[in-house]
Short mmCIF file of C-alpha atoms in Angstrom, two decimals:
data_model
loop_
_atom_site.label_atom_id
_atom_site.label_comp_id
_atom_site.label_asym_id
_atom_site.label_seq_id
_atom_site.Cartn_x
_atom_site.Cartn_y
_atom_site.Cartn_z
CA MET A 1 24.89 -19.63 -3.74
CA ALA A 2 21.33 -20.96 -3.89
CA SER A 3 19.84 -21.66 -7.29
CA THR A 4 16.94 -19.57 -8.53
CA PHE A 5 14.61 -22.49 -7.89
CA GLU A 6 15.88 -23.01 -4.34
CA THR A 7 15.36 -19.34 -3.55
CA VAL A 8 11.88 -19.25 -5.09
CA ALA A 9 10.83 -22.51 -3.44
CA ASN A 10 11.97 -21.24 -0.05
CA ILE A 11 10.07 -17.99 -0.57
CA ILE A 12 6.87 -19.87 -1.46
CA SER A 13 7.31 -22.25 1.45
CA GLU A 14 7.77 -19.42 3.95
CA THR A 15 5.18 -17.07 2.47
CA CYS A 16 2.42 -19.64 2.04
CA ASP A 17 3.31 -22.08 4.80
CA ILE A 18 3.73 -24.95 2.35
CA PRO A 19 6.16 -27.76 3.28
CA ARG A 20 9.30 -27.24 1.27
CA ASP A 21 9.41 -30.87 0.08
CA GLN A 22 6.05 -30.44 -1.67
CA ILE A 23 7.45 -27.76 -3.94
CA THR A 24 9.13 -29.05 -7.10
CA PRO A 25 10.22 -27.42 -10.38
CA GLU A 26 7.13 -29.00 -11.99
CA SER A 27 4.72 -27.52 -9.42
CA HIS A 28 2.08 -25.13 -10.71
CA ALA A 29 1.88 -22.35 -8.14
CA ILE A 30 -1.89 -22.03 -8.42
CA ASP A 31 -3.15 -25.48 -9.46
CA ASP A 32 -0.75 -27.62 -7.42
CA LEU A 33 0.25 -25.38 -4.52
CA GLY A 34 -3.00 -23.45 -4.10
CA VAL A 35 -1.34 -20.04 -4.13
CA ASP A 36 -4.04 -17.37 -4.47
CA SER A 37 -3.63 -13.96 -6.09
CA LEU A 38 -3.01 -12.16 -2.80
CA ALA A 39 -0.40 -14.67 -1.69
CA PHE A 40 1.21 -14.33 -5.10
CA LEU A 41 1.67 -10.61 -4.43
CA ASP A 42 3.61 -11.48 -1.27
CA ILE A 43 5.67 -13.96 -3.30
CA ALA A 44 6.29 -11.38 -6.02
CA PHE A 45 7.42 -8.83 -3.42
CA ALA A 46 9.85 -11.33 -1.91
CA ILE A 47 11.14 -12.33 -5.37
CA ASP A 48 11.53 -8.68 -6.42
CA LYS A 49 13.58 -8.02 -3.28
CA ALA A 50 15.65 -11.21 -3.45
CA PHE A 51 16.65 -10.77 -7.11
CA GLY A 52 16.51 -6.97 -7.44
CA ILE A 53 13.99 -7.18 -10.27
CA LYS A 54 10.38 -6.26 -10.95
CA LEU A 55 8.29 -9.21 -12.03
CA PRO A 56 5.97 -7.86 -14.77
CA LEU A 57 2.84 -9.30 -13.21
CA GLU A 58 0.46 -6.92 -14.95
CA GLN A 59 1.87 -7.81 -18.35
CA TRP A 60 1.80 -11.54 -17.58
CA THR A 61 -1.78 -11.38 -16.32
CA GLN A 62 -2.88 -9.54 -19.44
CA GLU A 63 -1.14 -12.03 -21.73
CA VAL A 64 -2.74 -14.99 -19.93
CA ASN A 65 -6.19 -13.38 -19.84
CA GLU A 66 -6.01 -12.61 -23.55
CA GLY A 67 -5.03 -16.19 -24.31
CA LYS A 68 -1.70 -15.19 -25.81
CA VAL A 69 0.32 -17.27 -23.35
CA PRO A 70 -0.70 -20.33 -21.31
CA ALA A 71 -0.66 -19.72 -17.56
CA GLU A 72 1.88 -22.55 -17.21
CA GLN A 73 4.42 -20.30 -18.87
CA TYR A 74 4.57 -18.16 -15.76
CA PHE A 75 3.13 -20.24 -12.94
CA VAL A 76 4.94 -23.57 -13.29
CA LEU A 77 7.96 -22.96 -11.11
CA LYS A 78 10.67 -24.05 -13.55
CA ASN A 79 9.19 -21.61 -16.07
CA LEU A 80 8.84 -18.87 -13.47
CA CYS A 81 12.50 -19.37 -12.55
CA ALA A 82 13.50 -19.14 -16.22
CA ARG A 83 11.63 -15.81 -16.47
CA ILE A 84 13.39 -14.61 -13.31
CA ASP A 85 16.78 -15.58 -14.74
CA GLU A 86 15.95 -13.65 -17.92
CA LEU A 87 15.04 -10.55 -15.90
CA VAL A 88 18.21 -10.81 -13.84
CA SER A 89 20.31 -11.18 -17.00
CA ALA A 90 18.58 -8.20 -18.58
CA LYS A 91 19.32 -6.14 -15.47
CA VAL A 92 23.03 -7.03 -15.54
CA ALA A 93 23.38 -6.46 -19.30
CA MET B 1 -15.05 18.12 17.08
CA GLY B 2 -12.19 20.50 16.60
CA GLU B 3 -11.97 23.45 14.26
CA PRO B 4 -11.57 22.66 10.56
CA SER B 5 -7.94 22.43 9.60
CA VAL B 6 -6.63 24.88 7.07
CA GLY B 7 -4.01 23.67 4.65
CA PRO B 8 -1.11 25.58 3.16
CA ASN B 9 -1.46 28.26 0.57
CA ARG B 10 0.07 26.74 -2.58
CA ARG B 11 0.19 27.79 -6.19
CA GLY B 12 -1.60 30.99 -5.41
CA ARG B 13 -4.73 29.21 -4.24
CA PRO B 14 -6.40 30.88 -1.26
CA ALA B 15 -5.83 29.10 2.03
CA THR B 16 -9.55 28.49 2.33
CA TYR B 17 -9.34 26.30 -0.80
CA PHE B 18 -7.71 23.66 1.37
CA GLN B 19 -10.19 23.95 4.18
CA THR B 20 -11.44 20.48 4.91
CA LEU B 21 -13.53 18.70 7.45
CA PRO B 22 -11.44 17.45 10.36
CA MET B 23 -10.84 13.79 11.10
CA ARG B 24 -14.13 11.90 11.40
CA LEU B 25 -13.59 8.35 12.53
CA GLU B 26 -17.07 7.07 11.74
CA TYR B 27 -16.75 8.28 8.13
CA PHE B 28 -13.25 6.87 7.70
CA GLN B 29 -12.07 10.41 7.10
CA MET B 30 -8.66 9.97 8.63
CA ILE B 31 -6.44 12.66 7.07
CA ASP B 32 -6.92 16.35 7.87
CA ARG B 33 -4.29 17.59 5.45
CA VAL B 34 -1.30 16.56 3.42
CA ALA B 35 1.57 18.61 4.82
CA ALA B 36 4.24 17.54 2.34
CA PHE B 37 4.60 15.33 -0.72
CA ASP B 38 8.13 14.66 -1.95
CA GLU B 39 7.86 12.83 -5.26
CA ALA B 40 11.61 12.28 -5.64
CA ALA B 41 11.95 10.80 -2.16
CA ALA B 42 8.61 8.94 -2.53
CA ARG B 43 7.50 10.26 0.84
CA LEU B 44 4.37 11.94 2.17
CA GLU B 45 3.62 13.66 5.46
CA ALA B 46 0.09 14.19 6.68
CA GLN B 47 -1.54 15.59 9.77
CA SER B 48 -4.73 14.93 11.67
CA THR B 49 -6.22 15.65 15.05
CA VAL B 50 -8.16 12.93 16.79
CA PRO B 51 -11.69 14.31 17.27
CA GLY B 52 -12.79 15.30 20.74
CA GLU B 53 -15.94 13.27 20.38
CA SER B 54 -16.93 10.29 18.27
CA PRO B 55 -19.38 7.39 18.58
CA VAL B 56 -16.32 5.17 18.26
CA PHE B 57 -15.22 6.26 21.73
CA GLU B 58 -18.52 5.16 23.25
CA GLY B 59 -17.42 1.57 22.84
CA HIS B 60 -13.66 1.92 22.72
CA PHE B 61 -13.69 2.11 25.68
CA PRO B 62 -16.60 3.25 27.91
CA GLY B 63 -15.24 6.09 30.02
CA HIS B 64 -11.74 5.57 28.65
CA PRO B 65 -11.66 6.79 25.01
CA LEU B 66 -8.79 5.47 22.91
CA MET B 67 -8.21 5.56 19.17
CA PRO B 68 -8.62 1.91 18.02
CA GLY B 69 -5.60 0.24 16.45
CA VAL B 70 -7.65 -0.67 13.40
CA LEU B 71 -8.34 3.03 12.76
CA LEU B 72 -4.70 3.93 13.31
CA THR B 73 -3.94 1.32 10.66
CA GLU B 74 -6.55 2.89 8.37
CA THR B 75 -4.92 6.29 8.96
CA MET B 76 -1.53 4.92 7.90
CA ALA B 77 -3.18 3.22 4.92
CA GLN B 78 -4.84 6.45 3.77
CA ALA B 79 -1.59 8.41 4.02
CA SER B 80 0.10 5.63 2.03
CA GLY B 81 -2.76 5.67 -0.45
CA TYR B 82 -2.35 9.39 -1.13
CA LEU B 83 1.40 8.85 -1.49
CA ILE B 84 0.84 6.13 -4.11
CA LEU B 85 -1.84 8.15 -5.90
CA GLY B 86 0.60 11.05 -6.10
CA LEU B 87 3.43 8.87 -7.36
CA CYS B 88 1.33 7.12 -10.01
CA ARG B 89 -0.53 10.34 -10.82
CA PHE B 90 -3.90 8.72 -10.28
CA SER B 91 -3.31 6.06 -12.95
CA HIS B 92 -4.53 3.32 -10.60
CA MET B 93 -6.39 3.06 -7.32
CA PRO B 94 -4.44 1.50 -4.43
CA PHE B 95 -6.49 -0.93 -2.34
CA LEU B 96 -5.11 -2.17 0.96
CA ALA B 97 -4.07 -5.80 0.53
CA GLY B 98 -1.79 -6.55 3.45
CA VAL B 99 -0.56 -5.28 6.80
CA GLU B 100 2.75 -6.56 8.10
CA LYS B 101 4.83 -5.78 11.15
CA ALA B 102 2.15 -3.58 12.70
CA LYS B 103 3.16 -2.23 16.11
CA PHE B 104 0.99 -0.11 18.36
CA ARG B 105 3.41 1.50 20.74
CA SER B 106 1.44 4.17 22.63
CA PHE B 107 -2.17 5.11 23.25
CA VAL B 108 -3.80 8.17 21.71
CA GLY B 109 -7.13 9.65 22.67
CA PRO B 110 -9.42 12.58 21.81
CA GLY B 111 -7.67 15.78 20.79
CA ALA B 112 -4.28 14.21 20.10
CA PRO B 113 -2.38 15.68 17.14
CA LEU B 114 -1.15 13.02 14.74
CA ALA B 115 1.84 13.34 12.39
CA ILE B 116 1.60 10.58 9.80
CA THR B 117 4.42 9.68 7.41
CA ALA B 118 4.37 7.22 4.54
CA GLU B 119 7.34 6.10 2.47
CA LEU B 120 7.39 3.89 -0.59
CA VAL B 121 9.33 0.70 0.03
CA HIS B 122 8.75 -0.94 -3.35
CA GLN B 123 6.78 -0.22 -6.48
CA GLY B 124 6.00 -3.58 -8.02
CA SER B 125 3.96 -4.45 -11.07
CA GLY B 126 0.34 -4.14 -9.98
CA TYR B 127 1.20 -3.61 -6.33
CA ALA B 128 3.07 -1.24 -4.04
CA VAL B 129 4.52 -1.55 -0.55
CA THR B 130 4.88 1.30 1.94
CA LYS B 131 6.16 1.86 5.44
CA ALA B 132 4.03 4.20 7.49
CA LYS B 133 4.17 5.53 11.01
CA ILE B 134 2.29 7.88 13.28
CA ARG B 135 3.77 10.11 15.94
CA SER B 136 1.99 12.38 18.40
CA ASP B 137 3.85 15.20 20.14
CA GLY B 138 7.09 13.52 19.12
CA LYS B 139 6.10 10.17 20.60
CA ALA B 140 5.93 7.03 18.45
CA ILE B 141 2.34 5.77 18.28
CA CYS B 142 2.41 3.04 15.67
CA ASP B 143 4.10 1.80 12.50
CA ALA B 144 3.50 -0.87 9.89
CA GLU B 145 4.44 -2.13 6.45
CA LEU B 146 1.46 -1.98 4.11
CA MET B 147 0.85 -3.65 0.77
CA PHE B 148 -1.56 -2.26 -1.81
CA ARG B 149 -3.00 -3.89 -4.87
CA MET B 150 -3.08 -1.37 -7.75
CA LEU B 151 -6.26 -1.70 -9.79
CA PRO B 152 -8.05 0.34 -12.44
CA PHE B 153 -10.31 2.96 -10.89
CA PRO B 154 -13.93 1.91 -10.49
CA ASP B 155 -16.24 4.19 -12.50
CA GLY B 156 -16.33 7.72 -11.15
CA LEU B 157 -13.88 7.18 -8.34
CA SER B 158 -10.86 8.75 -10.03
CA ALA B 159 -12.37 12.24 -10.14
CA ARG B 160 -13.60 11.93 -6.56
CA MET B 161 -10.19 10.85 -5.34
CA ARG B 162 -8.44 13.67 -7.21
CA GLU B 163 -10.85 16.20 -5.75
CA GLN B 164 -10.41 14.82 -2.25
CA ALA B 165 -6.63 14.68 -2.55
CA GLU B 166 -6.48 18.27 -3.77
CA SER B 167 -8.76 19.43 -0.98
CA LEU B 168 -6.33 17.86 1.50
CA GLY B 169 -3.43 19.74 -0.10
CA LEU B 170 -1.88 17.03 -2.29
CA MET B 171 -0.65 19.07 -5.22
CA LEU B 172 1.30 17.48 -8.05
CA GLU B 173 3.94 19.25 -10.07
CA ALA B 174 3.37 19.25 -13.81
CA ALA B 175 4.87 16.13 -15.40
#
């Protein structure tokens, strides 16, 4: 079974036409990979479907805009994957 | 142009309450009436009749009028938009953000009756995805998967959208 990172990296690669080998756990989706907000919706849709969750994008956006949380918390892929794992665990629990 | 469509008589409102202007392509007025809204099934059915005359047909195509695919897409998007507005009870405005898997299977021209259906595929956070299709006289015309970005209503638009949705027959049960 693919790891969360493998699944997310493949989704980003396919959705945004980014070579898979350029996507690492340290990549920042926006700053390093150039993912724009519309492309991120496509990514979120694919992640929601793949993991059976609902990424709380509105909440995350609000937290980042209000300066409560650095954007890296959600947009660096290893952190994004940790958030996904938390949501999956919460769903199972 | 055809006769104005008359919507169903619901909640004791007179049928004329739902009387609306028919489809007008040049005004992006694509839905004549909402025929059914099933909140539990997250599904909406709408109806329209392609107008007999429109400036759009002067160019698309001269002497051979056909409803443009882009306006069929807009028709599916509007039906989806009313579905999302009904489901979220006008908390946000859906703006078309993506069109995937669009297929235009048959031509339709002036006077064709259109049966439009929209179903929610996924309600995400800040976005929604629908599948919509149009049939005419039982024949598949087009279908697509549509993504909408859900944003706060621009000033004044919420009331206008509610009024327009009600005039088309989109009635919401009390929460």
